[in-house]
Tab-separated table of C-alpha atoms in Angstrom:
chain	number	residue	atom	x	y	z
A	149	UNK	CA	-3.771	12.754	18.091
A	150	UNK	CA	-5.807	12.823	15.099
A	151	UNK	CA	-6.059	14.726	11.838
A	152	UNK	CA	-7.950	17.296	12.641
A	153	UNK	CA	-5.068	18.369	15.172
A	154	UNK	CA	-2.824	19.378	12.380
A	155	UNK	CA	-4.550	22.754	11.637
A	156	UNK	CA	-2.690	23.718	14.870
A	157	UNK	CA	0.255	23.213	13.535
A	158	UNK	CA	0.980	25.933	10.632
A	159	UNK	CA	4.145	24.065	9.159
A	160	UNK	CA	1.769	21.023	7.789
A	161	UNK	CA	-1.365	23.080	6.193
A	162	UNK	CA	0.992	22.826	2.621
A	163	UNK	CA	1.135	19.028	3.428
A	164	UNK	CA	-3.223	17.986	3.890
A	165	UNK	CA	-3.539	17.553	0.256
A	166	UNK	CA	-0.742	15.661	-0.367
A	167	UNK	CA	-0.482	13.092	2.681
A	168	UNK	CA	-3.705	13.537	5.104
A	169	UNK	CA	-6.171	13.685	1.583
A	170	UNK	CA	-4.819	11.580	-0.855
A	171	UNK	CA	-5.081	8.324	0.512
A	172	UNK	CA	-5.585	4.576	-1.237
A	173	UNK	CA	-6.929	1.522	0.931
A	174	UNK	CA	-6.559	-1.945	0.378
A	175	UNK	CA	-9.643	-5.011	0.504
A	176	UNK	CA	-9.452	-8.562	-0.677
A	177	UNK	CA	-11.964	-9.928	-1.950
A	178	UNK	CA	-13.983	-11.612	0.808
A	179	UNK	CA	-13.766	-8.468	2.796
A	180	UNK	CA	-15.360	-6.151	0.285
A	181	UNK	CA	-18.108	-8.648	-0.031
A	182	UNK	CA	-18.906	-7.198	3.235
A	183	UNK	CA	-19.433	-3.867	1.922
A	184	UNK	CA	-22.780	-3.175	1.188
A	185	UNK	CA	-21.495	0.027	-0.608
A	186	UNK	CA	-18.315	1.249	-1.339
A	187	UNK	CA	-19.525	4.601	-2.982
A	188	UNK	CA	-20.847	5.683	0.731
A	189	UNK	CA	-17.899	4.601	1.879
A	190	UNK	CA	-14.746	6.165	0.105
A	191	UNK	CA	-14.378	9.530	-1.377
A	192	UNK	CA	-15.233	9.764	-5.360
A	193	UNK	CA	-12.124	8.250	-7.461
A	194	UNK	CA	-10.065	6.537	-4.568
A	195	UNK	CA	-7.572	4.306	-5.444
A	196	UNK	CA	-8.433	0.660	-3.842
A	197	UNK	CA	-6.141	-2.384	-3.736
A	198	UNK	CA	-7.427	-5.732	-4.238
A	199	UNK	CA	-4.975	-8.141	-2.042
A	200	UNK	CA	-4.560	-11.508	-3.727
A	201	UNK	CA	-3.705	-13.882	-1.082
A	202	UNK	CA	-2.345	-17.554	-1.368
A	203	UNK	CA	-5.733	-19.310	-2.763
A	204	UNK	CA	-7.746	-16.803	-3.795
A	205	UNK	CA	-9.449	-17.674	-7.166
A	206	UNK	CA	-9.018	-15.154	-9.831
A	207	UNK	CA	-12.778	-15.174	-10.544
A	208	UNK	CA	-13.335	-13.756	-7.323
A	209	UNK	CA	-10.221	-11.148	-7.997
A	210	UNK	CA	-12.230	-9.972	-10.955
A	211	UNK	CA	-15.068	-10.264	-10.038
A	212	UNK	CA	-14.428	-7.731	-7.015
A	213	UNK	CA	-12.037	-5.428	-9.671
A	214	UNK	CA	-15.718	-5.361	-11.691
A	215	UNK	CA	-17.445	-4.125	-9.122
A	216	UNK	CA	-15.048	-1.649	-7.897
A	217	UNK	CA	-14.148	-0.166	-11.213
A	218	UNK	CA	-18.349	0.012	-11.981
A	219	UNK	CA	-18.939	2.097	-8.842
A	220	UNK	CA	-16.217	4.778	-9.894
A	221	UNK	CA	-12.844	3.741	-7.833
A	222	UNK	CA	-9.369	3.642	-9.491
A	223	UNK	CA	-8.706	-0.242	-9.226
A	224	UNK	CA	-5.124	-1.465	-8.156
A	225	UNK	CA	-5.248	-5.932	-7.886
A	226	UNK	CA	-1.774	-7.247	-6.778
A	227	UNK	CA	0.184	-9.565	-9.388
A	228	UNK	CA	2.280	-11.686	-6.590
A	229	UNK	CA	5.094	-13.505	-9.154
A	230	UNK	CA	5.763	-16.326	-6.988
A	231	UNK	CA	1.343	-17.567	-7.115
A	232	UNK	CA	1.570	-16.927	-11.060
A	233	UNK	CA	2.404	-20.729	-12.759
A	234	UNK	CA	4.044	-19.233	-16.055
A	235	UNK	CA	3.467	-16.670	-18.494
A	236	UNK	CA	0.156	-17.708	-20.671
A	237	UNK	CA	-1.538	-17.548	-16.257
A	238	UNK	CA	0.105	-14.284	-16.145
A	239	UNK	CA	-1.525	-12.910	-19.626
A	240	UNK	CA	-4.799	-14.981	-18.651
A	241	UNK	CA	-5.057	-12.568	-15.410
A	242	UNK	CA	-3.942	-9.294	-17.397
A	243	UNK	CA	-6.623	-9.915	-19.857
A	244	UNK	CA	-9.076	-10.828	-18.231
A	245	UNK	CA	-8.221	-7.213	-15.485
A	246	UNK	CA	-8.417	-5.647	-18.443
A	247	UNK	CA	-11.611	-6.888	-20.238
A	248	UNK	CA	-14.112	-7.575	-17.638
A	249	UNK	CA	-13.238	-4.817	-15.190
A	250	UNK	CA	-11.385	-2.198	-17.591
A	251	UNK	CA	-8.367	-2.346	-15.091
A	252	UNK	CA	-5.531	-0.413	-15.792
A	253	UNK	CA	-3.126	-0.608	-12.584
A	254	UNK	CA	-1.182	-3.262	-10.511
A	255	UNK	CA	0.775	-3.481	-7.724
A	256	UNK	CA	3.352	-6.008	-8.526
A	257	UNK	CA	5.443	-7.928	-5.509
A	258	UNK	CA	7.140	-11.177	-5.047
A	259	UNK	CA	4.297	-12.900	-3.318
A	260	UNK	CA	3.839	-14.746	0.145
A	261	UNK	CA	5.249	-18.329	-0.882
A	262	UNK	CA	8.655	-18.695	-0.071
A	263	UNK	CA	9.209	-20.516	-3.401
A	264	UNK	CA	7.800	-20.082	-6.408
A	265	UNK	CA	4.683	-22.324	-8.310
A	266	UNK	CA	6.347	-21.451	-11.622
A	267	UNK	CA	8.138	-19.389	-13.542
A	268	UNK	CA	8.037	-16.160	-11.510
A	269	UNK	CA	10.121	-15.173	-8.734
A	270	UNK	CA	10.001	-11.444	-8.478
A	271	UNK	CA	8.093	-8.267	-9.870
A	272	UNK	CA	10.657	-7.033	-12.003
A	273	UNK	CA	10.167	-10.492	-13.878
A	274	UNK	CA	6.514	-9.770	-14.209
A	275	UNK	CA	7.239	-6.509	-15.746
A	276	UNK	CA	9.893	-7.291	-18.076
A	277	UNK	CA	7.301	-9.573	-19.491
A	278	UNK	CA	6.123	-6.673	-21.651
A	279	UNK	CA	2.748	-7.636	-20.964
A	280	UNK	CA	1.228	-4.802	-18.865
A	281	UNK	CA	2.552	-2.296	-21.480
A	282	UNK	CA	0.857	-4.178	-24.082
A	283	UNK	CA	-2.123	-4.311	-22.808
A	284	UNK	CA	-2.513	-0.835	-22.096
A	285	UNK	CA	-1.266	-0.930	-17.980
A	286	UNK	CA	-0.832	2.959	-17.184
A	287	UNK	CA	0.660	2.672	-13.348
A	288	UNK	CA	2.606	0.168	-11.750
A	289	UNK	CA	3.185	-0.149	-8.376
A	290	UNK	CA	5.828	-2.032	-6.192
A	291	UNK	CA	6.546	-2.983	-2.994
A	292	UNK	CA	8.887	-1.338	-0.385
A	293	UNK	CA	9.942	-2.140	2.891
A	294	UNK	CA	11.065	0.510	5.323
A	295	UNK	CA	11.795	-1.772	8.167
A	296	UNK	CA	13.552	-4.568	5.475
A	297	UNK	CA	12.305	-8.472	4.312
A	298	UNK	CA	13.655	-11.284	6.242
A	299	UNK	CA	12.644	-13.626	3.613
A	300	UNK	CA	14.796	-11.507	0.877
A	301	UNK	CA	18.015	-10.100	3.304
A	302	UNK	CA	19.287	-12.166	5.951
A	303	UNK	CA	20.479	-10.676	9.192
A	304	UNK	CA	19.106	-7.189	8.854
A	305	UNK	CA	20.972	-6.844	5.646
A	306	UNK	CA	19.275	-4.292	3.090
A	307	UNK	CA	21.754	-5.032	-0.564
A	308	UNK	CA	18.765	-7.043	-2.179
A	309	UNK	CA	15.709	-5.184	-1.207
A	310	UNK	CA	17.694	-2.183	-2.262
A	311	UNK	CA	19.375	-3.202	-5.639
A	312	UNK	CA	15.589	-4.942	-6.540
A	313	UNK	CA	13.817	-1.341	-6.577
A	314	UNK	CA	16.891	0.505	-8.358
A	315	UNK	CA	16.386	-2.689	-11.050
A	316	UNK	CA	12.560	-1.548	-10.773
A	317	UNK	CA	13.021	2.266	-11.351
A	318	UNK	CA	15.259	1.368	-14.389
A	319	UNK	CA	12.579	-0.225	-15.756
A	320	UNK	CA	10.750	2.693	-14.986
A	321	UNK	CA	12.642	4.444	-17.399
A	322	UNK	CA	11.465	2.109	-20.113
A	323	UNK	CA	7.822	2.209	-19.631
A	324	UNK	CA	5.068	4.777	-20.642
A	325	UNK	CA	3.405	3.378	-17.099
A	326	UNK	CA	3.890	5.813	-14.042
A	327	UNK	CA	5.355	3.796	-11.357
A	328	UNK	CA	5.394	4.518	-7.477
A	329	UNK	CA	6.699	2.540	-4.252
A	330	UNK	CA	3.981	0.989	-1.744
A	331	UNK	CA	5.266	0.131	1.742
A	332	UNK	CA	4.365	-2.509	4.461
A	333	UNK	CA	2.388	-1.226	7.084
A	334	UNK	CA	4.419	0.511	9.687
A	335	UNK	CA	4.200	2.734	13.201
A	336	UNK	CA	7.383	3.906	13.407
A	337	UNK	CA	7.415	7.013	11.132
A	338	UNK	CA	11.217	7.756	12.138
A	339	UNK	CA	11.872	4.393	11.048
A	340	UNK	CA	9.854	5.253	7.168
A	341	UNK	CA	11.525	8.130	7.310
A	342	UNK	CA	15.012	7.144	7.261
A	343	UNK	CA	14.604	4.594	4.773
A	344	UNK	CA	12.589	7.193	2.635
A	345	UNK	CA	15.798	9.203	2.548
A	346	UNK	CA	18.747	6.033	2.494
A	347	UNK	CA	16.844	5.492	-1.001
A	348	UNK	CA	16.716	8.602	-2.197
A	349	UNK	CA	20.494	8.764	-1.748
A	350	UNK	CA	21.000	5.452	-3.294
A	351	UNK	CA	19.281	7.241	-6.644
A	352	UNK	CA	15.822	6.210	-6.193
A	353	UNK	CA	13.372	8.852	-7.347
A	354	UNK	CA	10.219	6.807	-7.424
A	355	UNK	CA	7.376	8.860	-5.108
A	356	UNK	CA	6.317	6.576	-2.274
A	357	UNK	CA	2.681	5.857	-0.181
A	358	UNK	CA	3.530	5.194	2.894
A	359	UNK	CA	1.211	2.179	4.328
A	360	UNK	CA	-0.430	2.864	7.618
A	361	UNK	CA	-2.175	0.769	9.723
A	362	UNK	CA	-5.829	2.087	10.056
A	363	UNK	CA	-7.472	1.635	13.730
A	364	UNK	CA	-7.706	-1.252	15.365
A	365	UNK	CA	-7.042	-3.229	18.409
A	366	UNK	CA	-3.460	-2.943	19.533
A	367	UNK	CA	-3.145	-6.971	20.283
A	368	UNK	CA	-4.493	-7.224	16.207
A	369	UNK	CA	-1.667	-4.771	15.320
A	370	UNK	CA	0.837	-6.833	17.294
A	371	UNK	CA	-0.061	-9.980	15.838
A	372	UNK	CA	0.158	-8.771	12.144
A	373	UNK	CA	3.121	-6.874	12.429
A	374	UNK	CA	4.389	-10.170	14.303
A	375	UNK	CA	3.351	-12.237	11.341
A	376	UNK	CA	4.645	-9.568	8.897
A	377	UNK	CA	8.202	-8.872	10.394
A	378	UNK	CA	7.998	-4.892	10.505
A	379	UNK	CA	10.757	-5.080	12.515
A	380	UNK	CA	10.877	-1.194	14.867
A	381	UNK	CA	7.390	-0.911	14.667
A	382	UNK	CA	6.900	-4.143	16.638
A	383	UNK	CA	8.812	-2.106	19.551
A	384	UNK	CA	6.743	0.546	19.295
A	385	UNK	CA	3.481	-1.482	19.420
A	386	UNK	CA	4.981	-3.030	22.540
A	387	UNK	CA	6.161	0.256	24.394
A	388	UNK	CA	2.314	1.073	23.886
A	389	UNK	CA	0.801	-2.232	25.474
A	390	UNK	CA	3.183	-1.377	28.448
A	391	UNK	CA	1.124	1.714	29.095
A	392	UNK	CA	-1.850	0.798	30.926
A	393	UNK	CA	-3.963	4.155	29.972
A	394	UNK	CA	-3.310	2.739	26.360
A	395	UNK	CA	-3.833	-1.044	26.612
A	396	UNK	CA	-7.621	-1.094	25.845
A	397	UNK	CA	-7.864	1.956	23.702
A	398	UNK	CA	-7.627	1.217	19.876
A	399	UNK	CA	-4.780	1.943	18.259
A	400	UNK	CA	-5.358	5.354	15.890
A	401	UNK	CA	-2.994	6.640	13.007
A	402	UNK	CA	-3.030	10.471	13.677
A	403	UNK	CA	0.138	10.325	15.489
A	404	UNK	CA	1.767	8.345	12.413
A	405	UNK	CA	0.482	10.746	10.051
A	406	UNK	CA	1.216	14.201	11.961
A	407	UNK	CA	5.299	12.665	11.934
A	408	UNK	CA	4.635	12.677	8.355
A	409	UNK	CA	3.170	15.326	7.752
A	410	UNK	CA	5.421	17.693	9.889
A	411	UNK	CA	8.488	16.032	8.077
A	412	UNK	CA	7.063	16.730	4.503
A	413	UNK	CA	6.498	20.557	5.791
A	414	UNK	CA	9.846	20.647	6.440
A	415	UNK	CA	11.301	18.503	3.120
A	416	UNK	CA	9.110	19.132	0.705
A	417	UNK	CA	11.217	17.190	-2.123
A	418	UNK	CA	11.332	14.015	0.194
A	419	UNK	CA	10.027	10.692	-1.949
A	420	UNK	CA	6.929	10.243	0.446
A	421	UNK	CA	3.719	11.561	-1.338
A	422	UNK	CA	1.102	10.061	0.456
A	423	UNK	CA	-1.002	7.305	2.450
A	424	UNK	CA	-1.980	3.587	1.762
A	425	UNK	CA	-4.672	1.913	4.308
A	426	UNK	CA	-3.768	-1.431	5.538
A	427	UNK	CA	-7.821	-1.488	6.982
A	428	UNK	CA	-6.144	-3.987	9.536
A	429	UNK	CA	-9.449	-3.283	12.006
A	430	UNK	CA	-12.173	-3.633	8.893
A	431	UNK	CA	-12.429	-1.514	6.142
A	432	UNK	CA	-15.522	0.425	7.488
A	433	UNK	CA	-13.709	1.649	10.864
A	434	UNK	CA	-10.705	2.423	8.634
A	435	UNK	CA	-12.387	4.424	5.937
A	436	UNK	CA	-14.669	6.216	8.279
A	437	UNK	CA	-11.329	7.119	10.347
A	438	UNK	CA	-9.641	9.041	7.337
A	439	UNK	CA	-12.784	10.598	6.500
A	440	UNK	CA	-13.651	11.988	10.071
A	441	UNK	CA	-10.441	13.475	10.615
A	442	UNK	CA	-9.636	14.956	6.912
A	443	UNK	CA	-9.270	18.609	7.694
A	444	UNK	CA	-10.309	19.734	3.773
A	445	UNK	CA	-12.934	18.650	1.377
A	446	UNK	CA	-11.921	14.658	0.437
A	447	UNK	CA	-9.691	14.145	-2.726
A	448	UNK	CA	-9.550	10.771	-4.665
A	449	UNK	CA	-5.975	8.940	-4.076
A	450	UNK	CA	-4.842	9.692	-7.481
A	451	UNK	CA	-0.978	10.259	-7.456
Protein backbone atom coordinates (compact mmCIF):
# COMPACT_ATOMS: atom_id res chain seq x y z
CA UNK A 1 0.00 0.00 0.00
CA UNK A 2 1.27 3.30 -0.79
CA UNK A 3 0.69 6.91 0.18
CA UNK A 4 -1.71 7.83 -1.88
CA UNK A 5 -3.99 5.08 -0.14
CA UNK A 6 -4.26 7.09 2.98
CA UNK A 7 -6.89 9.60 1.64
CA UNK A 8 -9.18 6.54 2.18
CA UNK A 9 -8.65 6.50 5.41
CA UNK A 10 -10.26 9.78 7.15
CA UNK A 11 -8.46 9.26 10.64
CA UNK A 12 -4.83 10.10 8.94
CA UNK A 13 -5.73 13.32 6.62
CA UNK A 14 -4.58 15.49 10.13
CA UNK A 15 -1.36 13.31 9.97
CA UNK A 16 0.06 14.01 5.75
CA UNK A 17 1.77 17.08 6.80
CA UNK A 18 3.35 15.95 9.63
CA UNK A 19 4.62 12.27 8.75
CA UNK A 20 3.82 11.45 4.86
CA UNK A 21 5.26 15.38 3.87
CA UNK A 22 7.87 16.22 6.03
CA UNK A 23 10.45 13.90 5.29
CA UNK A 24 14.60 14.16 5.47
CA UNK A 25 16.86 11.60 3.43
CA UNK A 26 20.21 10.64 3.98
CA UNK A 27 23.44 10.43 1.08
CA UNK A 28 27.12 10.04 1.70
CA UNK A 29 29.18 11.48 -0.17
CA UNK A 30 30.06 9.16 -3.06
CA UNK A 31 26.42 8.56 -3.60
CA UNK A 32 25.38 12.14 -4.15
CA UNK A 33 28.19 12.41 -6.59
CA UNK A 34 25.82 10.42 -8.54
CA UNK A 35 23.27 12.99 -8.55
CA UNK A 36 23.35 15.02 -11.39
CA UNK A 37 20.84 17.34 -9.54
CA UNK A 38 19.51 17.34 -6.31
CA UNK A 39 17.16 20.44 -6.83
CA UNK A 40 15.04 18.10 -9.44
CA UNK A 41 15.22 15.70 -7.12
CA UNK A 42 13.95 16.74 -3.54
CA UNK A 43 11.30 19.16 -2.65
CA UNK A 44 12.60 22.97 -1.98
CA UNK A 45 14.30 23.14 1.69
CA UNK A 46 14.59 19.30 2.54
CA UNK A 47 16.61 18.36 5.18
CA UNK A 48 19.54 15.90 3.80
CA UNK A 49 22.00 13.87 5.89
CA UNK A 50 25.46 13.48 4.89
CA UNK A 51 26.57 9.84 6.36
CA UNK A 52 30.22 9.88 7.37
CA UNK A 53 31.37 6.41 7.19
CA UNK A 54 34.68 4.81 8.57
CA UNK A 55 37.27 6.50 5.94
CA UNK A 56 35.60 9.03 4.45
CA UNK A 57 37.83 12.18 4.11
CA UNK A 58 36.37 15.28 5.49
CA UNK A 59 37.16 17.17 2.26
CA UNK A 60 34.80 15.12 0.55
CA UNK A 61 32.18 15.62 3.69
CA UNK A 62 32.41 19.30 2.92
CA UNK A 63 32.76 19.37 -0.06
CA UNK A 64 29.27 17.51 -0.59
CA UNK A 65 27.73 19.85 2.61
CA UNK A 66 28.90 22.87 -0.06
CA UNK A 67 27.09 21.71 -2.62
CA UNK A 68 24.03 20.78 -0.85
CA UNK A 69 23.70 23.88 1.21
CA UNK A 70 24.39 26.04 -2.41
CA UNK A 71 21.45 24.33 -4.12
CA UNK A 72 18.95 25.32 -1.21
CA UNK A 73 18.71 22.00 1.17
CA UNK A 74 18.89 22.21 5.01
CA UNK A 75 22.30 20.28 5.53
CA UNK A 76 22.55 17.68 8.47
CA UNK A 77 26.61 15.80 8.26
CA UNK A 78 26.95 13.16 11.08
CA UNK A 79 29.74 13.86 13.87
CA UNK A 80 30.42 9.94 14.79
CA UNK A 81 32.61 10.50 18.35
CA UNK A 82 34.37 7.34 18.18
CA UNK A 83 36.18 8.49 14.12
CA UNK A 84 36.94 12.05 15.79
CA UNK A 85 40.94 11.79 17.20
CA UNK A 86 40.48 14.63 19.94
CA UNK A 87 39.04 17.89 20.30
CA UNK A 88 41.23 20.51 18.03
CA UNK A 89 39.78 17.35 14.82
CA UNK A 90 36.49 17.92 16.30
CA UNK A 91 36.66 21.99 16.07
CA UNK A 92 38.70 21.49 12.67
CA UNK A 93 35.37 19.70 11.23
CA UNK A 94 32.87 22.27 13.00
CA UNK A 95 34.69 25.07 11.42
CA UNK A 96 35.31 24.16 8.54
CA UNK A 97 30.88 22.87 8.31
CA UNK A 98 30.50 26.07 9.22
CA UNK A 99 32.73 28.24 6.92
CA UNK A 100 32.80 26.60 3.63
CA UNK A 101 29.27 25.24 3.54
CA UNK A 102 27.42 27.66 6.14
CA UNK A 103 26.26 24.42 8.02
CA UNK A 104 24.31 24.79 10.91
CA UNK A 105 23.03 21.13 11.96
CA UNK A 106 24.49 17.68 13.01
CA UNK A 107 23.44 14.53 13.79
CA UNK A 108 25.69 13.38 16.49
CA UNK A 109 26.12 9.35 17.32
CA UNK A 110 28.73 7.14 18.73
CA UNK A 111 30.12 5.97 15.45
CA UNK A 112 30.68 2.45 13.75
CA UNK A 113 34.16 1.50 15.45
CA UNK A 114 33.73 -0.50 18.31
CA UNK A 115 36.50 1.49 20.06
CA UNK A 116 37.36 4.72 19.86
CA UNK A 117 40.54 6.58 17.67
CA UNK A 118 40.66 9.19 20.44
CA UNK A 119 39.17 11.01 22.81
CA UNK A 120 35.48 10.52 21.96
CA UNK A 121 33.30 7.79 22.87
CA UNK A 122 29.77 9.02 22.66
CA UNK A 123 27.59 12.07 21.40
CA UNK A 124 26.83 13.49 24.56
CA UNK A 125 30.76 13.97 24.81
CA UNK A 126 30.72 15.77 21.54
CA UNK A 127 28.14 18.08 22.77
CA UNK A 128 29.31 18.88 26.10
CA UNK A 129 32.28 20.12 24.22
CA UNK A 130 30.52 23.48 23.92
CA UNK A 131 31.65 23.68 20.53
CA UNK A 132 28.50 23.46 18.34
CA UNK A 133 26.91 26.21 20.53
CA UNK A 134 29.80 28.31 19.92
CA UNK A 135 29.90 28.19 16.68
CA UNK A 136 26.49 29.02 16.05
CA UNK A 137 24.96 25.02 15.68
CA UNK A 138 21.02 25.65 15.79
CA UNK A 139 19.73 21.73 15.76
CA UNK A 140 21.21 18.75 16.98
CA UNK A 141 20.24 15.53 16.27
CA UNK A 142 20.85 12.03 17.92
CA UNK A 143 20.50 8.67 17.41
CA UNK A 144 17.74 6.25 18.62
CA UNK A 145 17.18 2.77 18.39
CA UNK A 146 13.72 1.29 18.53
CA UNK A 147 14.73 -2.27 18.16
CA UNK A 148 18.01 -1.61 20.79
CA UNK A 149 22.21 -1.65 20.07
CA UNK A 150 23.95 -4.84 20.61
CA UNK A 151 27.18 -3.12 20.65
CA UNK A 152 25.88 -0.70 23.66
CA UNK A 153 23.27 -3.35 25.75
CA UNK A 154 24.07 -6.84 25.96
CA UNK A 155 21.39 -9.48 25.86
CA UNK A 156 18.47 -7.40 24.71
CA UNK A 157 19.01 -5.15 27.62
CA UNK A 158 17.79 -1.40 26.99
CA UNK A 159 19.40 0.61 30.64
CA UNK A 160 22.25 2.27 28.47
CA UNK A 161 20.62 3.18 25.26
CA UNK A 162 17.93 4.54 27.49
CA UNK A 163 19.82 6.49 30.31
CA UNK A 164 22.28 7.90 27.12
CA UNK A 165 19.21 9.89 25.48
CA UNK A 166 17.69 11.07 29.00
CA UNK A 167 21.67 12.36 29.53
CA UNK A 168 21.05 13.86 25.87
CA UNK A 169 17.66 15.64 26.50
CA UNK A 170 19.24 17.15 29.71
CA UNK A 171 21.57 18.64 27.73
CA UNK A 172 18.86 19.70 25.74
CA UNK A 173 17.82 21.79 28.38
CA UNK A 174 21.09 23.65 28.30
CA UNK A 175 21.35 24.52 24.73
CA UNK A 176 19.71 27.30 22.54
CA UNK A 177 20.00 24.29 19.69
CA UNK A 178 16.61 22.41 19.01
CA UNK A 179 17.33 18.84 19.38
CA UNK A 180 15.29 15.76 17.98
CA UNK A 181 15.81 11.79 18.00
CA UNK A 182 16.75 9.98 14.56
CA UNK A 183 16.14 6.21 14.46
CA UNK A 184 17.76 3.18 12.62
CA UNK A 185 15.93 2.09 9.82
CA UNK A 186 13.13 -0.19 10.74
CA UNK A 187 9.87 -2.30 9.23
CA UNK A 188 8.26 -3.12 12.11
CA UNK A 189 6.18 0.00 12.98
CA UNK A 190 4.60 -1.89 16.14
CA UNK A 191 8.00 -2.44 17.15
CA UNK A 192 8.85 1.91 16.71
CA UNK A 193 5.90 2.31 18.21
CA UNK A 194 6.34 0.78 21.47
CA UNK A 195 9.63 2.10 22.01
CA UNK A 196 8.26 5.61 20.92
CA UNK A 197 5.97 5.35 23.93
CA UNK A 198 8.51 3.19 26.70
CA UNK A 199 10.51 6.64 26.22
CA UNK A 200 8.06 8.89 26.54
CA UNK A 201 7.22 7.28 29.89
CA UNK A 202 10.76 7.18 30.93
CA UNK A 203 10.52 11.33 30.57
CA UNK A 204 11.80 11.73 27.19
CA UNK A 205 10.11 14.56 25.34
CA UNK A 206 12.47 14.93 22.44
CA UNK A 207 10.16 14.69 18.94
CA UNK A 208 11.43 11.74 16.91
CA UNK A 209 11.88 10.91 12.76
CA UNK A 210 11.30 7.73 12.41
CA UNK A 211 13.91 6.15 9.73
CA UNK A 212 12.36 4.13 6.99
CA UNK A 213 13.80 2.13 4.60
CA UNK A 214 12.98 3.59 1.08
CA UNK A 215 12.35 0.82 -1.81
CA UNK A 216 14.48 -1.60 -2.62
CA UNK A 217 15.15 -5.19 -3.13
CA UNK A 218 13.98 -7.28 -0.22
CA UNK A 219 17.41 -9.55 -0.19
CA UNK A 220 19.26 -5.68 0.06
CA UNK A 221 16.90 -4.95 3.01
CA UNK A 222 17.76 -8.29 4.61
CA UNK A 223 21.32 -7.92 4.32
CA UNK A 224 21.46 -4.36 5.89
CA UNK A 225 19.19 -4.90 8.53
CA UNK A 226 21.40 -8.19 9.02
CA UNK A 227 24.50 -6.07 9.16
CA UNK A 228 22.70 -3.40 11.26
CA UNK A 229 21.03 -5.64 14.01
CA UNK A 230 17.34 -4.16 13.77
CA UNK A 231 16.42 -6.90 15.59
CA UNK A 232 11.98 -7.50 14.83
CA UNK A 233 12.28 -6.03 11.66
CA UNK A 234 14.65 -8.78 10.48
CA UNK A 235 11.47 -11.17 11.18
CA UNK A 236 9.40 -9.24 9.35
CA UNK A 237 11.69 -9.00 6.27
CA UNK A 238 11.82 -12.78 6.52
CA UNK A 239 7.96 -13.54 6.92
CA UNK A 240 7.93 -11.48 3.53
CA UNK A 241 10.64 -13.58 1.55
CA UNK A 242 8.47 -16.63 2.66
CA UNK A 243 5.67 -15.31 0.50
CA UNK A 244 6.30 -16.22 -2.94
CA UNK A 245 3.83 -13.41 -4.55
CA UNK A 246 6.31 -11.06 -2.61
CA UNK A 247 9.80 -12.52 -3.18
CA UNK A 248 10.65 -10.59 -6.42
CA UNK A 249 8.61 -7.51 -5.86
CA UNK A 250 10.60 -4.58 -4.22
CA UNK A 251 10.09 -3.88 -0.98
CA UNK A 252 7.85 -0.36 -0.65
CA UNK A 253 7.33 1.80 2.61
CA UNK A 254 3.56 2.68 2.32
CA UNK A 255 2.61 -0.01 4.60
CA UNK A 256 5.29 1.33 7.25
CA UNK A 257 4.08 4.71 6.93
CA UNK A 258 0.11 4.12 6.90
CA UNK A 259 0.96 2.17 10.70
CA UNK A 260 2.30 5.48 11.41
CA UNK A 261 0.26 7.50 10.27
CA UNK A 262 -3.00 5.78 11.56
CA UNK A 263 -1.26 5.67 15.09
CA UNK A 264 -0.45 9.49 15.08
CA UNK A 265 -4.36 10.02 14.07
CA UNK A 266 -5.15 8.36 16.95
CA UNK A 267 -2.20 9.91 19.53
CA UNK A 268 -1.63 12.97 18.38
CA UNK A 269 0.86 13.95 21.39
CA UNK A 270 2.97 10.72 20.65
CA UNK A 271 6.98 11.75 20.23
CA UNK A 272 7.00 10.58 16.47
CA UNK A 273 6.86 13.71 14.14
CA UNK A 274 7.99 12.49 11.05
CA UNK A 275 10.14 10.46 8.36
CA UNK A 276 13.96 9.98 7.72
CA UNK A 277 15.00 8.07 4.28
CA UNK A 278 17.53 5.44 4.67
CA UNK A 279 17.65 5.56 0.37
CA UNK A 280 18.83 1.85 0.99
CA UNK A 281 17.78 1.12 -3.00
CA UNK A 282 19.58 4.59 -4.38
CA UNK A 283 18.62 7.85 -3.60
CA UNK A 284 16.79 8.48 -6.98
CA UNK A 285 14.22 5.42 -6.54
CA UNK A 286 13.86 6.60 -2.93
CA UNK A 287 13.19 10.26 -3.50
CA UNK A 288 11.03 9.70 -6.49
CA UNK A 289 9.00 7.12 -4.15
CA UNK A 290 8.04 9.86 -1.47
CA UNK A 291 7.33 12.24 -4.09
CA UNK A 292 4.91 9.99 -6.21
CA UNK A 293 2.89 8.99 -3.44
CA UNK A 294 2.71 12.46 -1.32
CA UNK A 295 -1.00 13.04 -1.28
CA UNK A 296 -0.52 17.19 -0.79
CA UNK A 297 1.69 19.74 -2.35
CA UNK A 298 5.57 18.70 -1.05
CA UNK A 299 6.84 20.46 2.19
CA UNK A 300 10.63 20.81 3.05
CA UNK A 301 11.61 18.39 6.15
CA UNK A 302 11.95 21.22 8.46
CA UNK A 303 10.87 20.09 12.04
Amino acid sequence: MGLAKLETRPETSALRADVSQNWSIEVMPRTAAKVDDFRALLPAGTRVYIAHIAGTPIDDMVATARRLAEDGFAVMPHFPAREIADRAMLENWISRYREEADVTQALLLGGGHASPVGSFDSAIQLMETGLFDRHGFTRLHVAGHPEGHADIDARGSTANVDAALLTKQDYGSRTDAQMAIVTQFAFDAPAVIAWAERIADLGVTLPVHVGIAGPAKLQTLIQFALSCGVGASIGVLHKRARDFTKLLVPYEPGDMIADLAEYKARQPESLIAQLHVFPLGGITKAAEWMKAHASEPEQAAIG
